[in-house]
PDB file of C-alpha atoms in Angstrom:
ATOM      1  CA  MET A   1      69.360   2.101 159.416  1.00  0.00           C
ATOM      2  CA  SER A   2      72.986   3.131 158.902  1.00  0.00           C
ATOM      3  CA  GLU A   3      75.486   3.085 161.752  1.00  0.00           C
ATOM      4  CA  LEU A   4      75.790   6.899 161.578  1.00  0.00           C
ATOM      5  CA  LYS A   5      72.032   7.352 162.024  1.00  0.00           C
ATOM      6  CA  ILE A   6      72.035   4.918 164.945  1.00  0.00           C
ATOM      7  CA  ILE A   7      74.829   6.857 166.704  1.00  0.00           C
ATOM      8  CA  LYS A   8      73.132  10.214 166.058  1.00  0.00           C
ATOM      9  CA  SER A   9      69.875   8.864 167.457  1.00  0.00           C
ATOM     10  CA  GLU A  10      71.698   7.496 170.501  1.00  0.00           C
ATOM     11  CA  ASN A  11      73.442  10.842 171.042  1.00  0.00           C
ATOM     12  CA  LYS A  12      70.077  12.574 170.971  1.00  0.00           C
ATOM     13  CA  GLU A  13      68.763  10.270 173.685  1.00  0.00           C
ATOM     14  CA  LEU A  14      71.919  10.689 175.785  1.00  0.00           C
ATOM     15  CA  ARG A  15      71.596  14.483 175.633  1.00  0.00           C
ATOM     16  CA  LYS A  16      68.084  14.227 177.057  1.00  0.00           C
ATOM     17  CA  LYS A  17      69.613  12.829 180.241  1.00  0.00           C
ATOM     18  CA  LEU A  18      71.546  16.064 180.801  1.00  0.00           C
ATOM     19  CA  ASN A  19      70.285  19.211 182.451  1.00  0.00           C
ATOM     20  CA  LYS A  20      70.372  22.595 180.715  1.00  0.00           C
ATOM     21  CA  ASP A  21      73.817  23.595 182.017  1.00  0.00           C
ATOM     22  CA  ASP A  22      75.306  20.251 181.024  1.00  0.00           C
ATOM     23  CA  ARG A  23      73.748  20.495 177.543  1.00  0.00           C
ATOM     24  CA  ASN A  24      75.392  23.910 177.168  1.00  0.00           C
ATOM     25  CA  PHE A  25      78.691  22.320 178.136  1.00  0.00           C
ATOM     26  CA  MET A  26      78.218  19.633 175.500  1.00  0.00           C
ATOM     27  CA  MET A  27      77.447  22.337 172.950  1.00  0.00           C
ATOM     28  CA  GLU A  28      80.893  23.770 173.682  1.00  0.00           C
ATOM     29  CA  VAL A  29      82.330  20.278 173.244  1.00  0.00           C
ATOM     30  CA  GLY A  30      80.718  20.230 169.802  1.00  0.00           C
ATOM     31  CA  TYR A  31      82.323  23.570 168.909  1.00  0.00           C
ATOM     32  CA  TYR A  32      85.672  22.227 170.086  1.00  0.00           C
ATOM     33  CA  LEU A  33      85.357  19.024 168.024  1.00  0.00           C
ATOM     34  CA  ASP A  34      84.523  21.126 164.982  1.00  0.00           C
ATOM     35  CA  ARG A  35      88.081  22.475 165.072  1.00  0.00           C
ATOM     36  CA  TYR A  36      89.293  19.103 163.817  1.00  0.00           C
ATOM     37  CA  GLN A  37      89.123  17.413 160.431  1.00  0.00           C
ATOM     38  CA  LEU A  38      86.464  14.872 161.327  1.00  0.00           C
ATOM     39  CA  SER A  39      84.031  13.040 159.098  1.00  0.00           C
ATOM     40  CA  SER A  40      80.350  13.013 160.138  1.00  0.00           C
ATOM     41  CA  PHE A  41      80.807   9.514 161.528  1.00  0.00           C
ATOM     42  CA  GLU A  42      83.993  10.405 163.449  1.00  0.00           C
ATOM     43  CA  TYR A  43      82.348  13.516 164.922  1.00  0.00           C
ATOM     44  CA  SER A  44      79.238  11.617 166.053  1.00  0.00           C
ATOM     45  CA  ASP A  45      81.259   8.660 167.345  1.00  0.00           C
ATOM     46  CA  ILE A  46      83.573  10.863 169.458  1.00  0.00           C
ATOM     47  CA  MET A  47      80.579  12.832 170.730  1.00  0.00           C
ATOM     48  CA  ASN A  48      78.978   9.521 171.688  1.00  0.00           C
ATOM     49  CA  GLN A  49      82.074   8.474 173.632  1.00  0.00           C
ATOM     50  CA  ILE A  50      82.178  11.819 175.463  1.00  0.00           C
ATOM     51  CA  LEU A  51      78.451  11.768 176.248  1.00  0.00           C
ATOM     52  CA  ARG A  52      78.713   8.280 177.721  1.00  0.00           C
ATOM     53  CA  ASP A  53      81.768   9.281 179.747  1.00  0.00           C
ATOM     54  CA  VAL A  54      80.332  12.500 181.189  1.00  0.00           C
ATOM     55  CA  ILE A  55      77.069  10.770 182.074  1.00  0.00           C
ATOM     56  CA  SER A  56      79.028   8.108 183.948  1.00  0.00           C
ATOM     57  CA  LYS A  57      80.866  10.866 185.814  1.00  0.00           C
ATOM     58  CA  SER A  58      77.802  13.037 186.428  1.00  0.00           C
ATOM     59  CA  ASP A  59      77.146  14.255 189.922  1.00  0.00           C
ATOM     60  CA  LYS A  60      73.654  15.391 190.935  1.00  0.00           C
ATOM     61  CA  ASP A  61      75.170  18.141 193.060  1.00  0.00           C
ATOM     62  CA  LYS A  62      77.619  19.415 190.426  1.00  0.00           C
ATOM     63  CA  ILE A  63      77.382  20.456 186.797  1.00  0.00           C
ATOM     64  CA  LEU A  64      79.870  19.422 184.112  1.00  0.00           C
ATOM     65  CA  TRP A  65      81.403  22.903 184.102  1.00  0.00           C
ATOM     66  CA  ASP A  66      82.613  22.131 187.638  1.00  0.00           C
ATOM     67  CA  THR A  67      83.237  18.406 187.222  1.00  0.00           C
ATOM     68  CA  ILE A  68      85.535  18.692 184.169  1.00  0.00           C
ATOM     69  CA  GLU A  69      88.416  20.847 185.376  1.00  0.00           C
ATOM     70  CA  ASN A  70      90.140  21.322 182.008  1.00  0.00           C
ATOM     71  CA  PRO A  71      87.586  20.747 179.221  1.00  0.00           C
ATOM     72  CA  ALA A  72      90.075  21.240 176.356  1.00  0.00           C
ATOM     73  CA  GLU A  73      92.494  18.649 177.739  1.00  0.00           C
ATOM     74  CA  TYR A  74      89.565  16.353 178.485  1.00  0.00           C
ATOM     75  CA  CYS A  75      88.352  16.505 174.861  1.00  0.00           C
ATOM     76  CA  ASP A  76      91.891  16.044 173.551  1.00  0.00           C
ATOM     77  CA  GLN A  77      91.923  12.564 175.102  1.00  0.00           C
ATOM     78  CA  PHE A  78      89.260  11.553 172.569  1.00  0.00           C
ATOM     79  CA  LEU A  79      91.010  13.333 169.681  1.00  0.00           C
ATOM     80  CA  ILE A  80      94.405  11.648 169.796  1.00  0.00           C
ATOM     81  CA  GLY A  81      95.694  11.235 166.252  1.00  0.00           C
ATOM     82  CA  LYS A  82      93.165  13.694 164.784  1.00  0.00           C
ATOM     83  CA  VAL A  83      94.394  16.715 162.842  1.00  0.00           C
ATOM     84  CA  LYS A  84      93.201  20.278 163.436  1.00  0.00           C
ATOM     85  CA  LYS A  85      91.692  22.235 160.573  1.00  0.00           C
ATOM     86  CA  SER A  86      94.059  24.771 159.122  1.00  0.00           C
ATOM     87  CA  LYS A  87      92.844  27.676 157.000  1.00  0.00           C
ATOM     88  CA  SER A  88      95.035  30.615 156.060  1.00  0.00           C
ATOM     89  CA  PHE A  89      93.930  34.202 156.611  1.00  0.00           C
ATOM     90  CA  LYS A  90      93.639  34.546 152.824  1.00  0.00           C
ATOM     91  CA  GLU A  91      91.287  31.544 152.640  1.00  0.00           C
ATOM     92  CA  GLU A  92      89.161  32.984 155.460  1.00  0.00           C
ATOM     93  CA  ILE A  93      88.829  36.347 153.658  1.00  0.00           C
ATOM     94  CA  ILE A  94      87.966  34.714 150.323  1.00  0.00           C
ATOM     95  CA  LEU A  95      85.319  32.525 151.992  1.00  0.00           C
ATOM     96  CA  MET A  96      83.817  35.552 153.752  1.00  0.00           C
ATOM     97  CA  LEU A  97      83.685  37.485 150.466  1.00  0.00           C
ATOM     98  CA  ILE A  98      81.991  34.563 148.698  1.00  0.00           C
ATOM     99  CA  LEU A  99      79.494  34.294 151.557  1.00  0.00           C
ATOM    100  CA  PHE A 100      78.826  38.054 151.521  1.00  0.00           C
ATOM    101  CA  THR A 101      78.363  38.162 147.742  1.00  0.00           C
ATOM    102  CA  THR A 102      76.069  35.136 147.753  1.00  0.00           C
ATOM    103  CA  LEU A 103      73.942  36.388 150.664  1.00  0.00           C
ATOM    104  CA  THR A 104      73.684  39.850 149.119  1.00  0.00           C
ATOM    105  CA  SER A 105      72.508  38.342 145.824  1.00  0.00           C
ATOM    106  CA  LEU A 106      69.932  36.216 147.662  1.00  0.00           C
ATOM    107  CA  TYR A 107      68.731  39.298 149.524  1.00  0.00           C
ATOM    108  CA  VAL A 108      68.491  41.226 146.231  1.00  0.00           C
ATOM    109  CA  LEU A 109      66.301  38.437 144.810  1.00  0.00           C
ATOM    110  CA  MET A 110      64.088  38.441 147.875  1.00  0.00           C
ATOM    111  CA  MET A 111      63.693  42.225 147.982  1.00  0.00           C
ATOM    112  CA  ASN A 112      63.010  42.571 144.253  1.00  0.00           C
ATOM    113  CA  PHE A 113      60.364  39.857 144.304  1.00  0.00           C
ATOM    114  CA  THR A 114      58.641  40.589 147.614  1.00  0.00           C
ATOM    115  CA  THR A 115      58.808  44.379 148.143  1.00  0.00           C
ATOM    116  CA  SER A 116      57.720  47.433 146.249  1.00  0.00           C
ATOM    117  CA  ILE A 117      60.855  49.178 144.994  1.00  0.00           C
ATOM    118  CA  PRO A 118      60.220  52.703 143.644  1.00  0.00           C
ATOM    119  CA  GLU A 119      59.666  52.530 139.892  1.00  0.00           C
ATOM    120  CA  VAL A 120      62.254  55.251 139.304  1.00  0.00           C
ATOM    121  CA  TYR A 121      64.984  52.722 140.168  1.00  0.00           C
ATOM    122  CA  VAL A 122      63.553  49.781 138.212  1.00  0.00           C
ATOM    123  CA  LYS A 123      64.959  48.962 134.761  1.00  0.00           C
ATOM    124  CA  GLU A 124      63.906  46.116 132.505  1.00  0.00           C
ATOM    125  CA  GLY A 125      66.095  43.025 132.712  1.00  0.00           C
ATOM    126  CA  THR A 126      67.779  44.102 135.946  1.00  0.00           C
ATOM    127  CA  PHE A 127      67.448  43.819 139.710  1.00  0.00           C
ATOM    128  CA  VAL A 128      67.858  46.784 142.019  1.00  0.00           C
ATOM    129  CA  LEU A 129      70.766  46.681 144.464  1.00  0.00           C
ATOM    130  CA  THR A 130      70.956  49.387 147.124  1.00  0.00           C
ATOM    131  CA  ILE A 131      73.634  50.381 149.624  1.00  0.00           C
ATOM    132  CA  GLY A 132      71.091  49.630 152.356  1.00  0.00           C
ATOM    133  CA  MET A 133      70.810  46.007 151.240  1.00  0.00           C
ATOM    134  CA  SER A 134      74.599  45.584 151.381  1.00  0.00           C
ATOM    135  CA  ILE A 135      74.860  47.174 154.846  1.00  0.00           C
ATOM    136  CA  LYS A 136      72.106  44.936 156.221  1.00  0.00           C
ATOM    137  CA  VAL A 137      73.646  41.749 154.816  1.00  0.00           C
ATOM    138  CA  LEU A 138      77.108  42.693 156.089  1.00  0.00           C
ATOM    139  CA  SER A 139      75.787  43.485 159.581  1.00  0.00           C
ATOM    140  CA  ILE A 140      73.885  40.189 159.807  1.00  0.00           C
ATOM    141  CA  GLN A 141      76.921  38.282 158.530  1.00  0.00           C
ATOM    142  CA  LEU A 142      79.170  39.884 161.139  1.00  0.00           C
ATOM    143  CA  PHE A 143      76.520  39.275 163.815  1.00  0.00           C
ATOM    144  CA  SER A 144      76.656  35.561 162.916  1.00  0.00           C
ATOM    145  CA  LEU A 145      80.434  35.268 162.511  1.00  0.00           C
ATOM    146  CA  VAL A 146      81.608  37.240 165.566  1.00  0.00           C
ATOM    147  CA  PRO A 147      80.270  34.650 168.059  1.00  0.00           C
ATOM    148  CA  ILE A 148      82.026  31.881 166.076  1.00  0.00           C
ATOM    149  CA  ILE A 149      85.325  33.788 166.213  1.00  0.00           C
ATOM    150  CA  ILE A 150      84.873  34.394 169.950  1.00  0.00           C
ATOM    151  CA  ILE A 151      84.122  30.711 170.585  1.00  0.00           C
ATOM    152  CA  ARG A 152      87.136  29.679 168.504  1.00  0.00           C
ATOM    153  CA  ASN A 153      89.469  31.960 170.476  1.00  0.00           C
ATOM    154  CA  LYS A 154      87.906  31.366 173.882  1.00  0.00           C
ATOM    155  CA  PRO A 155      86.353  27.892 174.125  1.00  0.00           C
ATOM    156  CA  PHE A 156      84.365  26.664 177.112  1.00  0.00           C
ATOM    157  CA  ASP A 157      83.328  30.093 178.383  1.00  0.00           C
ATOM    158  CA  GLN A 158      80.300  29.505 180.581  1.00  0.00           C
ATOM    159  CA  ASN A 159      79.508  33.241 180.737  1.00  0.00           C
ATOM    160  CA  ARG A 160      78.207  33.315 177.157  1.00  0.00           C
ATOM    161  CA  TYR A 161      75.217  31.237 178.245  1.00  0.00           C
ATOM    162  CA  LYS A 162      74.061  33.833 180.742  1.00  0.00           C
ATOM    163  CA  VAL A 163      70.954  35.642 179.477  1.00  0.00           C
ATOM    164  CA  SER A 164      71.624  39.236 178.483  1.00  0.00           C
ATOM    165  CA  PHE A 165      68.822  41.328 176.990  1.00  0.00           C
ATOM    166  CA  LEU A 166      71.220  44.046 175.836  1.00  0.00           C
ATOM    167  CA  SER A 167      74.761  43.490 174.677  1.00  0.00           C
ATOM    168  CA  VAL A 168      77.281  45.341 172.568  1.00  0.00           C
ATOM    169  CA  GLN A 169      76.726  42.796 169.811  1.00  0.00           C
ATOM    170  CA  VAL A 170      72.931  43.178 169.784  1.00  0.00           C
ATOM    171  CA  LEU A 171      73.116  46.979 169.939  1.00  0.00           C
ATOM    172  CA  SER A 172      75.659  47.011 167.112  1.00  0.00           C
ATOM    173  CA  LEU A 173      73.360  44.897 164.948  1.00  0.00           C
ATOM    174  CA  PHE A 174      70.390  47.159 165.731  1.00  0.00           C
ATOM    175  CA  PHE A 175      72.234  50.350 164.771  1.00  0.00           C
ATOM    176  CA  ALA A 176      73.750  48.717 161.667  1.00  0.00           C
ATOM    177  CA  LEU A 177      70.301  47.659 160.453  1.00  0.00           C
ATOM    178  CA  LEU A 178      68.950  51.115 161.288  1.00  0.00           C
ATOM    179  CA  LEU A 179      71.770  52.700 159.292  1.00  0.00           C
ATOM    180  CA  GLY A 180      70.984  50.396 156.382  1.00  0.00           C
ATOM    181  CA  SER A 181      67.333  51.486 156.451  1.00  0.00           C
ATOM    182  CA  ILE A 182      68.213  55.182 156.625  1.00  0.00           C
ATOM    183  CA  MET A 183      70.692  54.923 153.733  1.00  0.00           C
ATOM    184  CA  GLU A 184      68.573  52.438 151.751  1.00  0.00           C
ATOM    185  CA  TYR A 185      68.344  54.397 148.494  1.00  0.00           C
ATOM    186  CA  SER A 186      71.260  56.798 148.895  1.00  0.00           C
ATOM    187  CA  PHE A 187      73.206  54.685 146.365  1.00  0.00           C
ATOM    188  CA  VAL A 188      71.485  52.423 143.860  1.00  0.00           C
ATOM    189  CA  VAL A 189      72.771  50.243 141.020  1.00  0.00           C
ATOM    190  CA  ASN A 190      70.943  48.058 138.525  1.00  0.00           C
ATOM    191  CA  VAL A 191      72.422  44.596 138.111  1.00  0.00           C
ATOM    192  CA  ASP A 192      71.593  42.189 135.292  1.00  0.00           C
ATOM    193  CA  LYS A 193      69.118  39.568 136.490  1.00  0.00           C
ATOM    194  CA  TYR A 194      71.074  36.662 135.038  1.00  0.00           C
ATOM    195  CA  LEU A 195      74.239  37.856 136.770  1.00  0.00           C
ATOM    196  CA  ILE A 196      72.424  37.733 140.127  1.00  0.00           C
ATOM    197  CA  TYR A 197      71.036  34.268 139.361  1.00  0.00           C
ATOM    198  CA  GLY A 198      74.505  33.105 138.360  1.00  0.00           C
ATOM    199  CA  ILE A 199      76.154  34.483 141.502  1.00  0.00           C
ATOM    200  CA  VAL A 200      73.574  32.744 143.702  1.00  0.00           C
ATOM    201  CA  LEU A 201      73.981  29.423 141.886  1.00  0.00           C
ATOM    202  CA  ILE A 202      77.792  29.497 141.827  1.00  0.00           C
ATOM    203  CA  GLY A 203      78.066  30.858 145.382  1.00  0.00           C
ATOM    204  CA  MET A 204      75.732  28.229 146.842  1.00  0.00           C
ATOM    205  CA  THR A 205      77.611  25.493 144.985  1.00  0.00           C
ATOM    206  CA  ILE A 206      81.014  26.661 146.274  1.00  0.00           C
ATOM    207  CA  LEU A 207      79.741  27.020 149.848  1.00  0.00           C
ATOM    208  CA  SER A 208      78.105  23.569 149.745  1.00  0.00           C
ATOM    209  CA  ILE A 209      81.289  21.924 148.478  1.00  0.00           C
ATOM    210  CA  LYS A 210      83.371  23.873 151.009  1.00  0.00           C
ATOM    211  CA  ARG A 211      81.076  22.779 153.821  1.00  0.00           C
ATOM    212  CA  LYS A 212      81.541  19.113 152.889  1.00  0.00           C
ATOM    213  CA  LEU A 213      85.299  19.482 152.733  1.00  0.00           C
ATOM    214  CA  ILE A 214      85.870  21.286 156.058  1.00  0.00           C
TER     215      ILE A 214
END
């Protein structure tokens, strides 16, 4: 077994020693570490060091949120010499567009193969793309990205772990999906099948490479 697998396995066992609140705290630590240019081994090794340290400092009467007064400064002690990730606004926009295009193409494939699209819109050698599909993909993408942006700008916010059955974010997603359903066939285009296949293949390749690099 490789050293990385051993550390990951050890981290898993160390997490089991924490209560729910402390595991949430460590999840925030993970988000914070992800800001830095760390290899898989470096990430797991630093997480291992932090897990061991917080467990040694654990207090049965207090949770980590109260024990660690300044979580960011605490984590920085383990990140000395590490460089933060730096992506320009232009890079962020391009990545979001690639993600949106790829997800939309995947959704087009799924919808054309698994649902009954009215024959009036179907043309040989093409897939049907509707405005509703685009709205749904965009709303789900934003629903996934907004929390990441919030976490990035406001790390170690314990309030986000409080259960809320209704939130602005959830309501926004609901109405966006509803709008997509209502407008489903208000605008329809036929896209060449091979173009969709190509976009999916190229998009997934770019995103996979990008994920390994960041």
